[in-house]
Coordinates of C-alpha atoms in Angstrom, one line a residue:
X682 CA 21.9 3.6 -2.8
X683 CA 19.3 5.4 -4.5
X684 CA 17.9 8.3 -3.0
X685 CA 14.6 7.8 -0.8
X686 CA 11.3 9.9 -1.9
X687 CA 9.0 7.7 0.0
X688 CA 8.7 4.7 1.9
X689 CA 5.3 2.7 3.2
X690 CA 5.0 0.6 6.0
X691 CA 2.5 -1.3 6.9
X692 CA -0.4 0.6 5.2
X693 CA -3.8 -0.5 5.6
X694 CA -7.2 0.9 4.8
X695 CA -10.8 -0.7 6.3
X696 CA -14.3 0.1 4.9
X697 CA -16.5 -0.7 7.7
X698 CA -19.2 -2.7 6.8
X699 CA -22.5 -1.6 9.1
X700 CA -25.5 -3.1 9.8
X701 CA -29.0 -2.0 8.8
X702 CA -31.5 -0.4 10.5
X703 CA -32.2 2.7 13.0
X704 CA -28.7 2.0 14.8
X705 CA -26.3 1.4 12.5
X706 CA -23.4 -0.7 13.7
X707 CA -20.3 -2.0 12.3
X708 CA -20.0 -5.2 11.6
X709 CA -17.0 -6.0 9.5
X710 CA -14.8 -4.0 7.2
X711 CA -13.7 -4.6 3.9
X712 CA -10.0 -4.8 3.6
X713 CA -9.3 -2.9 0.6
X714 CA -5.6 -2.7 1.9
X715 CA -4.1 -5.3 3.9
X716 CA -0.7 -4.3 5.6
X717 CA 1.6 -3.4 2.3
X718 CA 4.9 -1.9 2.5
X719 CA 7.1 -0.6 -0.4
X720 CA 9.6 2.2 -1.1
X721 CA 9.9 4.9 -4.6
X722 CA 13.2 6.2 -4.9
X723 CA 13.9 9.8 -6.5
X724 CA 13.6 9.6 -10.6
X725 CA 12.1 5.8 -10.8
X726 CA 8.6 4.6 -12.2
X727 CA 6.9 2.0 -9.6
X728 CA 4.3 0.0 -11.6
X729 CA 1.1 -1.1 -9.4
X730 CA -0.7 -4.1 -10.6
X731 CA -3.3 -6.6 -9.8
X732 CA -6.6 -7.4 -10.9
X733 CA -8.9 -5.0 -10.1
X734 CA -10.8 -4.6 -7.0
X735 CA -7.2 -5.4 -5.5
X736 CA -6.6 -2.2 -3.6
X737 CA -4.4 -0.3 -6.2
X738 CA -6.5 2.7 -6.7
X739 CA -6.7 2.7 -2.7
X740 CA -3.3 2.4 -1.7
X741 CA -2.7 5.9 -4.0
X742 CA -5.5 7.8 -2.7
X743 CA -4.1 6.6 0.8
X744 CA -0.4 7.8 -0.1
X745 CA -1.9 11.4 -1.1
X746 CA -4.7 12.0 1.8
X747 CA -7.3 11.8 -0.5
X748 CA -8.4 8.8 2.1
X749 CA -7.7 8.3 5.4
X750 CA -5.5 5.9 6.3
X751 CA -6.6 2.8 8.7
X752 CA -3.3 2.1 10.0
X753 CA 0.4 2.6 9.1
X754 CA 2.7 4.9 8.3
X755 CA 3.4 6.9 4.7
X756 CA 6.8 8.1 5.3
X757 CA 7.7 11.5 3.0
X758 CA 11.2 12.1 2.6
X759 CA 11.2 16.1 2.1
X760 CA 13.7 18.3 -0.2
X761 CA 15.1 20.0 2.5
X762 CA 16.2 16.1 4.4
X763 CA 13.1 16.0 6.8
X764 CA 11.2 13.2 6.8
X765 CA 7.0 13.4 7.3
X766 CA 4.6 10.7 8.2
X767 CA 1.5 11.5 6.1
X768 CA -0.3 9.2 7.5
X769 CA -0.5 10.5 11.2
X770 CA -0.1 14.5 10.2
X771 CA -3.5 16.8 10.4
X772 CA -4.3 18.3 6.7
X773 CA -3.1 22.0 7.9
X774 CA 0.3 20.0 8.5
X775 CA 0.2 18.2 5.0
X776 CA -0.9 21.3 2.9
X777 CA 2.9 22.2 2.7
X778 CA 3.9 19.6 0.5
X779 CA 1.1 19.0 -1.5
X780 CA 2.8 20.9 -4.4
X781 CA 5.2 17.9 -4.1
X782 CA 2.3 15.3 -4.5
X783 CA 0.0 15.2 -7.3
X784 CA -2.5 13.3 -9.3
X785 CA -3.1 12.0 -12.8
X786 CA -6.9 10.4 -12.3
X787 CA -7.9 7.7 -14.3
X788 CA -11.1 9.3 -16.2
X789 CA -10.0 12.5 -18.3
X790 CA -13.8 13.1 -18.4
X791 CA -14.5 13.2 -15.4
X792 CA -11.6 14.4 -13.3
X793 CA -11.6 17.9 -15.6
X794 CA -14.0 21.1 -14.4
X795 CA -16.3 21.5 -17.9
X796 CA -17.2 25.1 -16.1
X797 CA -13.8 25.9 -16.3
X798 CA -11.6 26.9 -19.2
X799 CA -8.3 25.1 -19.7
X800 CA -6.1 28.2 -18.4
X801 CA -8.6 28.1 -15.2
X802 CA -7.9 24.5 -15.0
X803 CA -4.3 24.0 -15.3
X804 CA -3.5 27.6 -13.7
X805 CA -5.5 26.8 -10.6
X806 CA -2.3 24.7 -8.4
X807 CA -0.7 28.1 -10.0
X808 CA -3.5 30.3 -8.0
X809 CA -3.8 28.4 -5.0
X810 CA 0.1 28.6 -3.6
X811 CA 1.7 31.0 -6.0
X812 CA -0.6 33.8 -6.4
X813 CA 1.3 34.7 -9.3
X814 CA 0.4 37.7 -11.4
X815 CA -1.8 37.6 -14.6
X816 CA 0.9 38.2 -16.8
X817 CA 3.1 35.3 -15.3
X818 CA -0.3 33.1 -15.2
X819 CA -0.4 33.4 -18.8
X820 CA 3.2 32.7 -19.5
X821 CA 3.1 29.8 -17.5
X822 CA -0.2 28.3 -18.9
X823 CA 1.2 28.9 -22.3
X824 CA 4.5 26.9 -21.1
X825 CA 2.1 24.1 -19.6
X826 CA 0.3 24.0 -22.8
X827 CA 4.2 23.6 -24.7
X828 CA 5.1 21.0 -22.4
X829 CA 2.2 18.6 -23.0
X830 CA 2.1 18.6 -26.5
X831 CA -0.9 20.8 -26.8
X832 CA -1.5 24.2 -28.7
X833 CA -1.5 27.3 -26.5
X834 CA -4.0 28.8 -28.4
X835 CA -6.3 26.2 -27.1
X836 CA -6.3 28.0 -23.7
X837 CA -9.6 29.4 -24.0
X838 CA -11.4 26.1 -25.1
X839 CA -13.4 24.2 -22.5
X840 CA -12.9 20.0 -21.7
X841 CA -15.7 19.3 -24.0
X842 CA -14.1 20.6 -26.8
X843 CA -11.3 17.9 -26.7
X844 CA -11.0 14.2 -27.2
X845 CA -10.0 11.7 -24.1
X846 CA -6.5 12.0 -25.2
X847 CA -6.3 15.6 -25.3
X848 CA -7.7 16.0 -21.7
X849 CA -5.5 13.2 -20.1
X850 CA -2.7 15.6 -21.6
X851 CA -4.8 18.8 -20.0
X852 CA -4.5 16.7 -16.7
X853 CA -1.0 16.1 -16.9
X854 CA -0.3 19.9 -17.4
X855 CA -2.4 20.5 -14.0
X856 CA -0.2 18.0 -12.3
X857 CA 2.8 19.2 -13.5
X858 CA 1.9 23.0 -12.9
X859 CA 3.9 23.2 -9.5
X860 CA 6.9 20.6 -10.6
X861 CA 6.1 18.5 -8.2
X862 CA 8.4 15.5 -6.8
X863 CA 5.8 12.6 -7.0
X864 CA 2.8 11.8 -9.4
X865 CA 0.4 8.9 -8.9
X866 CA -0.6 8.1 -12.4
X867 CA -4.3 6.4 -11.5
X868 CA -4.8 4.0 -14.3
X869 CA -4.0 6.9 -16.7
X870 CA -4.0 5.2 -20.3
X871 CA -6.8 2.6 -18.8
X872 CA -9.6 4.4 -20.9
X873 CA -7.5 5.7 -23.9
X874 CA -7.0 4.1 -27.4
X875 CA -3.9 2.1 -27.7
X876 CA -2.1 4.2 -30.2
X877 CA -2.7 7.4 -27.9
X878 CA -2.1 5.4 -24.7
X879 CA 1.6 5.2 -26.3
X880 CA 2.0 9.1 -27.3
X881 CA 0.7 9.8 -23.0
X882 CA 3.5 7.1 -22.0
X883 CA 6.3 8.7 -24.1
X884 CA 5.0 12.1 -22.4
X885 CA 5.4 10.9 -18.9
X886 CA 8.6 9.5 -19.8
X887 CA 9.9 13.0 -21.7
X888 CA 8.3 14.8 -18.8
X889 CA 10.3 12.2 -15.8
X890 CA 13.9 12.9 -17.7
X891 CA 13.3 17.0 -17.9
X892 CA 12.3 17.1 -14.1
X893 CA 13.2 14.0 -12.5
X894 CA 10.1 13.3 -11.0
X895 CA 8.9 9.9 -9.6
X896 CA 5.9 7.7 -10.7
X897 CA 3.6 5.2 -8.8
X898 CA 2.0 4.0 -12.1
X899 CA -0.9 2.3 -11.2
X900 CA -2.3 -0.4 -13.8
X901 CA -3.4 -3.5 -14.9
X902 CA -2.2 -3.2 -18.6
X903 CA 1.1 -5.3 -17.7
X904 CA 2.3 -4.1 -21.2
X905 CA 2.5 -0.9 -19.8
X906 CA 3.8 -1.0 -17.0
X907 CA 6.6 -3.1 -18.5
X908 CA 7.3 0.1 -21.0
X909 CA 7.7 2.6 -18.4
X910 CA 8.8 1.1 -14.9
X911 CA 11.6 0.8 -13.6
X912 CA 10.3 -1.6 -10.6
X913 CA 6.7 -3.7 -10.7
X914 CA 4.7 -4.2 -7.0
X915 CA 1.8 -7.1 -7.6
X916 CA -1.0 -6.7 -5.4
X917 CA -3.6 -9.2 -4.5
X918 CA -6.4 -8.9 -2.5
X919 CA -5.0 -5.7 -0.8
X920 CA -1.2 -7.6 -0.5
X921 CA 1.7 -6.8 -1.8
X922 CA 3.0 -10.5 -3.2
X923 CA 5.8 -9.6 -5.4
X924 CA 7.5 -6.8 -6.2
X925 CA 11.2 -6.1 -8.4
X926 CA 13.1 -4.6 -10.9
X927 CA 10.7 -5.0 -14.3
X928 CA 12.9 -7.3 -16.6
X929 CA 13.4 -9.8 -13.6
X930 CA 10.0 -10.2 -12.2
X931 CA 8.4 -10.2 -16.0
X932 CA 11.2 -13.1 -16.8
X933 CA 12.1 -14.9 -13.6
X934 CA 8.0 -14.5 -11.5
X935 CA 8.3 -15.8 -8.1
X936 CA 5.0 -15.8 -7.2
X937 CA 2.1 -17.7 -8.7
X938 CA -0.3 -15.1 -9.2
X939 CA 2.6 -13.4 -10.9
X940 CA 2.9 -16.2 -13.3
X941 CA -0.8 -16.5 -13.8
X942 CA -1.0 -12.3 -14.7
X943 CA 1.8 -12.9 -17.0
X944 CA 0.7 -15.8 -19.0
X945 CA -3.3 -13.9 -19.5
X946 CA -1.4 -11.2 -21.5
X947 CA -2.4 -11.8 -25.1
X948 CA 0.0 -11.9 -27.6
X949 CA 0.1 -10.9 -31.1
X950 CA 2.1 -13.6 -32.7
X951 CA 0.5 -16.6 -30.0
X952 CA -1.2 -19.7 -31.7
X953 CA -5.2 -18.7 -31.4
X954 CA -5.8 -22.3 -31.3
X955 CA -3.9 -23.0 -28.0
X956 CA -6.1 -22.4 -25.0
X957 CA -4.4 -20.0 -22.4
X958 CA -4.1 -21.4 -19.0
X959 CA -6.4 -19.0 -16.8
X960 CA -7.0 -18.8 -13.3
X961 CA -9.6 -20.8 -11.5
X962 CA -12.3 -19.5 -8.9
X963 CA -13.3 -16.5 -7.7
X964 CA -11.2 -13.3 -6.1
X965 CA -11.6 -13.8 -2.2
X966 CA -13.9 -11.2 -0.3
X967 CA -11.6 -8.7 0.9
X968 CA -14.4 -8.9 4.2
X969 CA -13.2 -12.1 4.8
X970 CA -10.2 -13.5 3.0
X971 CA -9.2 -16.9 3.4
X972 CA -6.3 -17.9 5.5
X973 CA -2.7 -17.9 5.2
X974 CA -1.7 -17.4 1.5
X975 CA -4.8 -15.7 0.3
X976 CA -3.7 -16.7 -3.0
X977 CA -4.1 -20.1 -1.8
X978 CA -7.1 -21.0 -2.9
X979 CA -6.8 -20.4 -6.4
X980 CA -3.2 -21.2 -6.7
X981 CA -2.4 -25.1 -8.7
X982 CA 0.8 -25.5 -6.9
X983 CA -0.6 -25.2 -3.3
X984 CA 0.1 -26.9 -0.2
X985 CA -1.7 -27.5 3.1
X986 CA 1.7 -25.5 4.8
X987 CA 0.2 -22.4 2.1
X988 CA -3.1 -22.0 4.0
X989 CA -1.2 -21.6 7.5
X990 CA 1.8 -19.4 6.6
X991 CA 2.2 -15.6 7.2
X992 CA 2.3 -13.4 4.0
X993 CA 5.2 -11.5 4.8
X994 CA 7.7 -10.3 1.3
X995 CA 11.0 -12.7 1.2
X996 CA 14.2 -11.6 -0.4
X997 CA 15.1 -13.9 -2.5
X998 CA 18.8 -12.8 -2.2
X999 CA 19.2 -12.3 1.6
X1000 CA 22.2 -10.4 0.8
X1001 CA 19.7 -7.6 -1.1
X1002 CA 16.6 -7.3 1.4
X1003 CA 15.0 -4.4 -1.2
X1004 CA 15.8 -6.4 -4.1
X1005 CA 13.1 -9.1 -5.3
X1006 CA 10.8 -10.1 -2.9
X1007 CA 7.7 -12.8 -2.9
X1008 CA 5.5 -13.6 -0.4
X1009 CA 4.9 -17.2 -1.7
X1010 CA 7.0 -19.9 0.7
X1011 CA 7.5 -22.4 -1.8
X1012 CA 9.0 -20.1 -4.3
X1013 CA 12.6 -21.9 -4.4
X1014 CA 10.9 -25.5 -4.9
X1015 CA 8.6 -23.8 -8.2
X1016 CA 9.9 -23.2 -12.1
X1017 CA 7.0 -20.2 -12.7
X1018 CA 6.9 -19.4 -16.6
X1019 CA 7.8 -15.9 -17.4
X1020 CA 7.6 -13.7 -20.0
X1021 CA 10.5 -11.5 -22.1
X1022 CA 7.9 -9.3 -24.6
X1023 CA 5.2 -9.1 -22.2

């Protein structure tokens, strides 16, 4: 058994939806996360995936404070054998192990400071619960730097000065800074050309072996995630509907939606006459998602039993209960297409 970083149960996170007018009042909430549960062990890659709007982004932000969670728990298994739930602890109480938790955000243009220098930016975790002095600032910086595949000398530069590729690399050094445990890695090659999207992967990977950190990889480049997890979760409509190790979910789906995601990935030797079967209709509103399976209404091999049932995970091997899991109830009676060079 693998050991436990972090396990989530039952996380949800409501928008409210209020009316117009002098008093506002609430009169619905969008349901950006709908009651998911997963585990990260120590040292593994989890890949997030789902179209988007489907609560990915969320459920990361959730897992690090940056939002509040709605309901559940976000259960942090410490270094020294305690275990935290993030989800119900004040910020004073989470400040501790924030050097454990940090962020790779999704836009390298944004997410950067352009007021501050790149040794202000990637020294700053350094500043805040180190204090270190100048002299071991610098040292460090100029070991970030190393580490990233980036010059030292560039130190003194400021975000403008670099290309998208270059400052994804300067974020990575910030989250890195403090050797943290856990990285969320929000749709971090999303934005980047294809041939540098490859050189950032290898670097997460180099960067996972040296310190044995773990990855919630957040994307919807299934080519990706293939490359660098180690388990996939498929979200829908703020659900978790699938989730296992990568080779067996990307060859043996058990979900629809799995099977639709997989068969929309373009391919480089595919036949550009043949038409690619697509998914039909629109993404349910997350305000008011349909019943049952809310996959249901878009899914070709529904059944009238798929609009009543509950959309709890199934183990396909009872024997395993954290092995692969689907939430679809006619997942024995279906041959879903997969996919072995995704």
């Amino acid at each position: 058994m693998a050991e436990r970083i972090l396990t989530v149960k039952g996380l949800k996170k409501h928008f409210p939806i209020r009316s117009k007018g002098i008093i506002a009042r609430t009169v619905g909430a969008v349901k950006a996360v709908n009651d998911i549960s997963f585990e990260l062990n120590t040292g593994e890659t989890l890949g997030l995936v789902g179209e988007s709007g489907c609560g990915k982004s969320t459920t990361g932000n959730c897992i690090l404070r940056l939002l509040d969670p709605t309901d559940g728990e976000i259960l942090y298994h410490t270094r020294n054998g305690t275990t935290v739930n993030l989800a119900a602890e004040s910020m004073r109480n989470i400040k501790p192990h924030r050097r454990d938790m940090q962020m790779v955000f999704q836009d390298p243009y944004s997410s950067l400071n352009p007021r501050m220098n790149v040794r202000q930016i990637i020294t700053e975790p350094l500043v805040i619960f180190e204090k270190p002095s100048p002299s071991e600032l610098q040292d460090r910086a100029e070991l970030l730097m190393k580490k990233v595949g980036l010059p030292p000398e560039y130190l003194t530069r400021y975000p403008h000065a670099f290309s998208g590729g270059q400052r994804q690399r300067i974020g990575i050094a910030r989250a890195i800074a403090l050797n943290p445990r856990f990285i969320v890695c929000d749709e971090c090659v999303s934005s980047l050309d294809v041939s540098v999207q490859a050189q950032v992967l290898s670097l997460l990977e180099d960067l996972q072996a040296e310190f044995g950190m773990s990855y919630l990889f957040i994307a919807h480049d299934l080519s990706a995630v293939k490359h660098i997890s180690s388990r996939v979760a498929v979200m829908y409509v703020g659900k978790v509907v699938e989730i296992a190790d990568t080779d067996d979910l990307y060859e043996h789906p058990m979900h629809p939606y799995t099977e639709a995601l997989l068969q929309s990935v373009p391919k480089l030797d595919g036949d550009k006459h043949q038409r690619k079967t697509t998914l039909e209709g629109e993404v349910p509103d997350p305000s008011n998602p349909p019943s049952g399976c809310f996959f249901h209404t878009r899914c070709r091999y529904a059944k009238p039993e798929c609009a009543k049932c509950s959309q709890e995970l199934i183990p396909i091997d009872p024997k395993q209960p954290e092995g692969h899991r689907t939430s679809c109830i006619r997942y024995a009676a279906l041959s879903l297409k997969g996919v072995k060079n995704a």
